[in-house]
Amino acid sequence: MLGYICKYAPVEIFESMGETIKRIEPQVTNFTQADMRMHPNICSFAKGVLEEVMQSDYDGIVLTTCCDSIRRLYDVLKEEFPDKFIYMLDTPRITKEAGIALYERRIRDMIRAYEEYSGKTFDEEAFAKLLRERDEEEQLAVASGRLNIGILGARANEEIHRILESQGAGAAFDLTCTGLGRKLLYEPEAVMTGYVRGLLSQFPCMRMEQASGRDELIRRYADSVDGIIYHTVQFCDNYAYEYAWLKNWMKKPMLLLETDYTKQSEGQILTRIQAFLESLGSDRDGAAKQQKSDRQMKGAEKMYVMGIDSGSTSTNAVIMNEIKEIVAFSVVRTGAKSGESAAKALEDLLLKAGLKKEDLALIVSTGYGRVSISFADENVTEISCHGKGAHYFNPNIRTILDIGGQDSKAIHLNEEGEVKDFVMNDKCAAGTGRFLEMIARTLEIDIAELGAIALTSTEKIEITSMCSVFAESEVISLIANNKEKADIANGVCHAIAGKAYSLLRRVGLEPDFMMTGGVAKNPGVVRAVEEKIGAKLYICPEPEIVGATGAALYALERARG
Amino acid sequence: MWIVDKYIEYVKEETQKNPEQSFDKILLGFKANKMRTKVLPKGGLAKGYQKLEAMMMSLVADSLGKPDSYVWGNIFAPCELMQCFDLATLSVECLACYLSGYHLEDYFIDFAQSTGIAPTLCSYHKTFVGAIDSGTVPVPQYAVTTSLSCDGNLNTFRYLEKKKGVPFTFLDVPYEDDDESVAYLADQLKSFVGELEQRFGKKFEIEKLRRSLEIENETRQLLMEFFRLQSERYYPGELISHLYLMMGMHLMIGTPEFLELVRFLVEDIKNYPPFEGKKILWVHLLPFYQESLQHYFNENDKYQIIASDIILDSVEMLDVKDPFTALAKKIIRNMYNGSYAHKAEIVGGLAEHLHPDAVIQFCHWGCKQSAGGSLLLKEELQKKNIPMLILDGDGIDKRNSHDGQIKTRLEAFLEMLDTLDKDSQRGQARQYRDGQSDAKRQEEQEEKVC
């Protein structure tokens, strides 16, 4: 069996020779081999393919010259498997006649090489027959009664499709690398030339010269769906250009989703897609629902609901009554098991509110641990909950900055408090509460003091490292140079603010601004962010319970149908 | 230099406040620096490197001062064709470097990233995109890029065509090196010339191109001679001197001025003392701002970078009778095109010719084609018994390069080279001693026999 990765690969040639050729879809747990044989900063897909090939039993791999990472993947595979059919097919980027002629020539060279390798023979008549009999595959599948999502960008794996289906939505089209049905042209007078013309006239990927024509096709396709998932792969930079461009004119809601082809990232993908679908759902029937719930509110009976936000650092819970008053709240530190911390928060909260669990009409969980809370009736992502919670505390808020223990996010709201856009950083510790904790430990001060100390700074120090590990060693060097703790602390607060600002810019910087999460209690970071955005941040008295409050509001809405 | 630092700081602040109104200040600084390099060159530098710095500063300052006088390119764009139209070529990489002189790279990079450009993209491209997209740097009439070596090229120019309306020619460089590929690219080069004729209203003269290629052949031969001499003589330079030389070899090759400069380098270096230290062959970009690397390689008579693959990435002699085919061959056979085995072969050839003590490859953030093959190159060089160090960092964005980590690796590597040297000296001494005692034993035996 052979493997391939690119839609420009002439798979039908091999099929006509009786060879099985399979699209490689890596699903790996680590990049151990790739880091040893290539370099950590290579595109995650290329690294994933290397891992997959090392673990599987392919007789050969057909690659195309699609990008820098794949070119290097070829070099490594060729060296690693000298006896296998590792073939690099030089694929032109120009799709005019000159490109077609060159590609036909390259494909014929490849056929010769494979005949020599395998002992099989290519029969042009058998190939023509195969092309004649192949039906054109469907490109667009819009279905009624569900959210229809279009997928654009770099190669999307099966996981995205699976998550969409599990959430009651579906992919109406997938214009990423191998997502489209194959386009086969059959020209009886010149079978191979026609076939090559068909290959090169597929929906162009970003490496092709004529990719500028993508805009029109995307515009047409996008009209038929509710929202777009724009997928990028870590260390594959080509598609981010298009995302940056589409953001300027695309009217449809669009989610930027970066994945790295590891199984571990599935949780992060799920949160983002769920939050996106929630925002699309609220767009669709938001107005109707709002009217309905307002009507029901007036004649409502006594009722208690609970929202619980299971974060990496703290588990926060809120009990709310039928008139949206917070009856009690609780903040407990998340231990090693999020389920146990949630149980503790529940117990604590019921005690404070003087209620029994049976008194709670509905419990909605949110946060990273939301699926691990067994007593919750439903779960909603922390993105939607923060939006709802922020709107509850201050309806003027349009942009939220939430810096939690292990992630940070910027959320853009409309006047109804519905999420219009969001970006998350949950890939690295820089710009999160964990980073501040790390630095506080290095400075030998209490995390609660770090912000206050920063306010007394007199000398401006810049922490330049973007990575938290590098930044920590930079701080150690500053300590060694006898720099004042206050100045270092202030430098760190500014580094966090710099990270936060780039997130905020990506959702549009519409005032008013609010900051939530535990780090909002740090006056040093708050001041640094305010300086950066040139505006005041609204901070509610308990910034840690905004997500839980949002979850409680969802619970209230749902308890009332 | 207090005034210079103050001016840099002032321009940086002004740009961040009003990006669209700071270009005049940026240009003024470049012009002042051009004067400085001519009137008051850096004292410790070898004369040839002083002249080189002045020439490159002029290229940038003069071109940017006249927007109609240049086109944007990438480092592999065929500048010889632009020269036929009296146009200069300013590449993405070189503009990004010069703008970092105002410490503006972080602002431009953050600007680009905040619009959605990938953080993992090459920092040269991010700096360039940020500088243009923020409105800081004005745009020229036209641009040209190749697909050679770097995925960013086509995408950066396409993005800026859409956002800023700068049309461009894209030259698709095939991976395979054969006659079909050469013809395919040569045809594109001819069409490109037609495009330039139309846009700039000038007739193309093939004789001008032929002359340019003749000069290029001579320049390349002289440069090889210079590298050889630099492996024998101490010729004080800086990390950035090698980048200037790369700029010259890619943006000014084929011009009489640059030929004169290389000729001067070859003559001037002969006046310098022999070099006794460690000879380093550098692979890929040089992070010219990195303190530890500056410490070891800026005007240091113990460690000298004798050559770099980015300066001499093409070793092709050009057939002036068929200039378009010759240019196409040059681009296709560039060591950055094709498989890494091809690159390893050319780097290996350079090593055999120049006998470096070691090779250092710098893996620049975002450059997949270079980083991805670094381990393969190391294996190849091990076969030739040449030690190689791989350093990770960023050629322009200080935030991606940690000096402490680079320092530790570099110093350990240099210590290792010294140890190897002592071992081999001891080995030679032992061989000598062994040789002597063997001779003595033989004499004794002969005596006994007698």
Coordinates of C-alpha atoms in Angstrom, one line a residue, chain B residues 29-360:
Chain B
G29 CA 18.1 58.3 9.5
F30 CA 19.1 56.0 6.6
K31 CA 20.5 58.9 4.7
A32 CA 22.5 60.1 7.7
N33 CA 23.8 56.6 8.2
K34 CA 24.8 56.4 4.6
M35 CA 26.9 59.6 5.1
R36 CA 28.3 58.1 8.3
T37 CA 29.4 54.9 6.7
K38 CA 31.3 56.9 4.1
V39 CA 32.8 59.7 6.3
L40 CA 33.2 57.9 9.6
P41 CA 33.3 54.1 9.0
K42 CA 33.5 51.7 11.9
G43 CA 37.2 51.8 13.0
G44 CA 37.8 48.2 13.8
L45 CA 36.4 46.8 10.5
A46 CA 38.6 45.8 7.6
K47 CA 38.5 48.4 4.8
G48 CA 36.6 46.2 2.4
Y49 CA 33.9 45.6 4.9
Q50 CA 33.7 49.3 5.6
K51 CA 33.1 49.9 1.9
L52 CA 30.6 47.1 1.7
E53 CA 28.6 48.6 4.5
A54 CA 28.6 52.0 2.8
M55 CA 27.5 50.5 -0.5
M56 CA 24.6 48.6 1.0
M57 CA 23.4 51.5 3.0
S58 CA 23.4 53.6 -0.2
L59 CA 21.4 51.0 -2.0
V60 CA 18.7 51.1 0.6
A61 CA 18.7 54.9 1.3
D62 CA 18.9 55.9 -2.4
S63 CA 16.2 53.4 -3.5
L64 CA 13.7 54.2 -0.7
G65 CA 14.2 57.9 -1.5
K66 CA 13.0 57.4 -5.0
P67 CA 9.9 55.1 -5.1
D68 CA 10.1 54.8 -8.9
S69 CA 13.6 53.5 -8.8
Y70 CA 13.1 50.1 -7.3
V71 CA 10.9 47.0 -7.2
W72 CA 10.3 44.7 -4.3
G73 CA 11.7 41.3 -4.6
N74 CA 12.7 38.3 -2.5
I75 CA 16.4 37.5 -2.0
F76 CA 16.3 35.0 -5.0
A77 CA 14.6 37.3 -7.5
P78 CA 16.8 37.8 -10.6
C79 CA 18.1 41.3 -9.9
E80 CA 20.1 41.1 -13.2
L81 CA 16.8 41.6 -15.1
M82 CA 15.8 44.6 -13.1
Q83 CA 19.3 46.1 -13.7
C84 CA 18.5 46.0 -17.5
F85 CA 15.8 48.5 -16.7
D86 CA 17.9 50.6 -14.3
L87 CA 15.8 49.4 -11.5
A88 CA 17.1 48.4 -8.1
T89 CA 15.7 45.4 -6.2
L90 CA 14.9 45.7 -2.5
S91 CA 14.1 42.4 -0.9
V92 CA 11.8 41.5 1.9
E93 CA 14.7 40.2 4.0
C94 CA 16.9 43.3 3.5
L95 CA 14.1 45.8 4.2
A96 CA 13.1 43.9 7.4
C97 CA 16.8 44.0 8.6
Y98 CA 17.1 47.7 7.9
L99 CA 13.9 48.5 9.7
S100 CA 15.1 46.5 12.7
G101 CA 17.9 49.2 12.9
Y102 CA 15.2 51.3 14.5
H103 CA 14.2 48.4 16.8
L104 CA 10.9 48.5 15.2
E105 CA 10.7 44.7 14.3
D106 CA 8.7 43.9 17.5
Y107 CA 6.1 46.6 16.7
F108 CA 5.8 45.5 13.0
I109 CA 5.7 41.8 14.0
D110 CA 3.0 42.4 16.6
F111 CA 1.1 44.5 14.1
A112 CA 1.1 41.7 11.5
Q113 CA 0.2 39.0 14.0
S114 CA -2.7 41.0 15.4
T115 CA -4.2 41.0 11.9
G116 CA -4.1 37.2 11.8
I117 CA -0.7 36.5 10.3
A118 CA 0.8 33.4 11.8
P119 CA 3.1 33.8 14.8
T120 CA 5.2 30.9 13.4
L121 CA 5.9 32.6 10.1
C122 CA 9.4 33.8 9.4
S123 CA 10.1 37.0 11.3
Y124 CA 11.5 38.7 8.2
H125 CA 8.2 38.3 6.5
K126 CA 6.2 39.4 9.5
T127 CA 8.3 42.5 9.9
F128 CA 7.9 43.4 6.3
V129 CA 4.2 42.7 6.2
G130 CA 3.7 44.8 9.4
A131 CA 5.8 47.7 8.0
I132 CA 3.8 47.8 4.9
D133 CA 0.4 47.0 6.3
S134 CA 0.7 49.6 9.1
G135 CA 1.4 52.2 6.4
T136 CA 4.9 53.0 7.7
V137 CA 6.8 52.2 4.5
P138 CA 5.4 53.4 1.1
V139 CA 5.0 50.9 -1.7
P140 CA 6.7 50.7 -5.1
Q141 CA 5.0 50.2 -8.4
Y142 CA 5.9 46.6 -8.9
A143 CA 7.2 43.5 -7.2
V144 CA 8.7 40.1 -8.2
T145 CA 9.1 36.9 -6.3
T146 CA 10.2 33.4 -6.8
S147 CA 8.9 30.2 -5.2
L148 CA 12.5 29.2 -4.4
S149 CA 13.2 28.0 -0.9
C150 CA 10.5 29.9 1.0
D151 CA 6.8 29.4 1.2
G152 CA 6.3 32.9 2.5
N153 CA 7.3 34.6 -0.7
L154 CA 4.3 34.0 -2.8
N155 CA 1.9 34.5 0.1
T156 CA 3.5 37.7 1.4
F157 CA 3.4 39.3 -2.1
R158 CA -0.1 38.1 -2.8
Y159 CA -1.3 39.4 0.5
L160 CA 0.2 42.8 -0.1
E161 CA -1.1 42.9 -3.7
K162 CA -4.6 42.5 -2.2
K163 CA -4.1 44.9 0.7
K164 CA -1.9 47.5 -0.9
G165 CA -2.4 47.1 -4.6
V166 CA 1.2 46.2 -5.5
P167 CA 1.1 43.9 -8.6
F168 CA 3.8 41.3 -8.9
T169 CA 5.2 38.6 -11.1
F170 CA 5.5 35.2 -9.6
L171 CA 8.3 33.0 -10.9
D172 CA 7.6 29.3 -10.3
V173 CA 10.9 27.5 -9.8
P174 CA 10.7 23.8 -10.4
Y175 CA 12.2 21.3 -8.0
E176 CA 13.8 19.1 -10.5
D177 CA 16.9 20.1 -12.4
D178 CA 16.5 19.1 -16.0
D179 CA 16.0 20.7 -19.4
E180 CA 12.2 20.8 -19.1
S181 CA 12.5 22.7 -15.8
V182 CA 15.0 25.1 -17.3
A183 CA 12.9 25.8 -20.3
Y184 CA 9.8 26.3 -18.1
L185 CA 11.5 28.9 -16.0
A186 CA 13.4 30.6 -18.9
D187 CA 10.0 31.2 -20.5
Q188 CA 8.7 32.8 -17.3
L189 CA 11.8 35.0 -17.2
K190 CA 11.2 36.2 -20.7
S191 CA 7.5 37.0 -20.0
F192 CA 8.7 38.9 -16.9
V193 CA 11.0 41.0 -19.0
G194 CA 8.0 41.8 -21.3
E195 CA 6.0 42.9 -18.2
L196 CA 8.9 45.2 -17.1
E197 CA 9.1 46.7 -20.6
Q198 CA 5.4 47.5 -20.5
R199 CA 5.3 48.8 -16.9
F200 CA 8.4 50.9 -17.0
G201 CA 8.2 52.0 -20.7
K202 CA 11.7 50.9 -21.6
K203 CA 13.0 48.6 -24.2
F204 CA 14.9 45.5 -23.1
E205 CA 18.4 45.1 -24.5
I206 CA 19.8 41.6 -24.4
E207 CA 23.3 42.8 -24.7
K208 CA 22.9 44.6 -21.4
L209 CA 21.9 41.4 -19.8
R210 CA 24.9 39.5 -21.4
R211 CA 27.3 42.1 -20.0
S212 CA 25.7 41.8 -16.6
L213 CA 26.1 38.0 -16.6
E214 CA 29.7 38.4 -17.7
I215 CA 30.3 40.6 -14.7
E216 CA 28.5 38.1 -12.5
N217 CA 30.7 35.3 -13.6
E218 CA 33.8 37.3 -12.8
T219 CA 32.4 38.4 -9.4
R220 CA 31.6 34.9 -8.3
Q221 CA 35.0 33.6 -9.2
L222 CA 36.6 36.5 -7.3
L223 CA 34.3 35.9 -4.3
M224 CA 35.5 32.3 -4.1
E225 CA 39.0 33.6 -4.1
F226 CA 38.1 36.0 -1.3
F227 CA 36.7 33.2 0.7
R228 CA 39.8 31.1 0.3
L229 CA 41.9 34.1 1.3
Q230 CA 39.6 34.7 4.3
S231 CA 40.4 31.2 5.5
E232 CA 44.0 32.1 5.6
R233 CA 44.1 35.7 6.7
Y234 CA 42.5 37.6 9.6
Y235 CA 40.1 40.1 8.0
P236 CA 38.1 41.8 10.8
G237 CA 34.4 41.8 10.1
E238 CA 31.2 41.6 11.9
L239 CA 28.2 39.2 11.8
I240 CA 26.4 41.9 9.8
S241 CA 29.2 42.1 7.3
H242 CA 28.3 38.7 6.0
L243 CA 24.7 39.7 5.6
Y244 CA 25.8 42.8 3.6
L245 CA 27.8 40.4 1.4
M246 CA 24.8 38.3 1.0
M247 CA 22.8 41.4 0.0
G248 CA 25.4 42.4 -2.5
M249 CA 25.5 38.9 -4.0
H250 CA 21.8 38.8 -4.5
L251 CA 20.7 42.4 -5.1
M252 CA 23.7 43.9 -6.8
I253 CA 25.4 41.0 -8.5
G254 CA 26.1 41.8 -12.2
T255 CA 26.8 45.5 -11.5
P256 CA 30.3 46.9 -12.1
E257 CA 30.3 48.6 -8.7
F258 CA 29.8 45.4 -6.9
L259 CA 32.4 43.6 -9.0
E260 CA 34.9 46.4 -8.1
L261 CA 34.1 46.0 -4.4
V262 CA 34.7 42.2 -4.5
R263 CA 37.9 42.9 -6.5
F264 CA 38.9 45.3 -3.7
L265 CA 38.2 42.7 -1.0
V266 CA 40.5 40.2 -2.8
E267 CA 43.3 42.7 -3.0
D268 CA 42.8 44.3 0.4
I269 CA 42.8 41.1 2.4
K270 CA 46.3 40.3 1.2
N271 CA 47.5 43.2 3.3
Y272 CA 46.2 41.6 6.5
P273 CA 48.1 39.1 8.8
P274 CA 47.7 35.4 8.7
F275 CA 44.7 33.9 10.5
E276 CA 45.6 31.4 13.2
G277 CA 42.3 30.9 14.9
K278 CA 39.3 28.7 14.3
K279 CA 37.7 28.9 10.9
I280 CA 33.9 28.7 10.8
L281 CA 31.7 28.0 7.8
W282 CA 28.3 29.5 8.5
V283 CA 25.1 28.0 7.2
H284 CA 22.0 30.1 6.8
L285 CA 21.1 33.4 8.4
L286 CA 23.1 35.3 10.9
P287 CA 21.4 36.9 13.9
F288 CA 23.5 40.1 13.8
Y289 CA 22.2 41.5 17.1
Q290 CA 22.9 38.5 19.3
E291 CA 25.4 39.6 22.0
S292 CA 27.3 36.3 22.5
L293 CA 27.7 35.7 18.8
Q294 CA 28.9 39.3 18.3
H295 CA 31.4 38.7 21.1
Y296 CA 32.9 35.7 19.4
F297 CA 32.6 36.7 15.7
N298 CA 32.8 40.5 15.5
E299 CA 36.5 41.4 14.9
N300 CA 37.8 38.5 16.8
D301 CA 41.2 37.1 15.8
K302 CA 40.5 33.7 17.4
Y303 CA 37.3 32.9 15.6
Q304 CA 36.5 33.9 12.0
I305 CA 33.5 33.2 9.8
I306 CA 35.3 32.5 6.6
A307 CA 32.3 32.0 4.3
S308 CA 28.5 31.4 4.4
D309 CA 26.3 29.4 2.2
I310 CA 23.8 32.3 1.9
I311 CA 26.4 34.4 0.2
L312 CA 27.4 31.8 -2.3
D313 CA 24.2 29.8 -2.7
S314 CA 24.8 29.5 -6.4
V315 CA 28.0 28.3 -7.9
E316 CA 26.8 28.2 -11.5
M317 CA 29.0 29.7 -14.3
L318 CA 26.6 31.5 -16.6
D319 CA 26.6 31.0 -20.4
V320 CA 26.2 34.5 -21.7
K321 CA 25.3 33.3 -25.2
D322 CA 21.9 32.2 -23.9
P323 CA 21.3 34.5 -20.9
F324 CA 17.7 33.4 -20.1
T325 CA 18.6 29.8 -20.0
A326 CA 21.7 30.6 -18.0
L327 CA 19.6 32.6 -15.4
A328 CA 17.0 29.8 -15.2
K329 CA 19.8 27.2 -14.6
K330 CA 21.3 29.4 -11.9
I331 CA 18.0 29.7 -10.1
I332 CA 17.1 26.0 -10.4
R333 CA 20.6 24.8 -9.3
N334 CA 20.6 27.2 -6.3
M335 CA 21.6 25.1 -3.2
Y336 CA 18.3 26.1 -1.6
N337 CA 16.3 24.5 -4.3
G338 CA 15.6 20.7 -4.7
S339 CA 16.5 18.1 -2.1
Y340 CA 18.6 18.6 1.0
A341 CA 21.0 16.1 -0.4
H342 CA 21.7 18.7 -3.1
K343 CA 22.4 21.4 -0.5
A344 CA 24.5 19.0 1.6
E345 CA 26.6 18.3 -1.5
I346 CA 27.3 22.0 -2.2
V347 CA 28.0 22.8 1.4
G348 CA 30.3 19.7 1.5
G349 CA 32.0 21.0 -1.6
L350 CA 32.6 24.4 0.0
A351 CA 34.0 22.7 3.1
E352 CA 36.4 20.6 1.1
H353 CA 37.6 23.7 -0.7
L354 CA 37.9 26.0 2.3
H355 CA 38.8 23.5 5.1
P356 CA 36.8 25.1 7.9
D357 CA 37.4 23.8 11.5
A358 CA 33.6 23.7 12.0
V359 CA 30.2 24.5 10.6
I360 CA 27.5 26.4 12.4

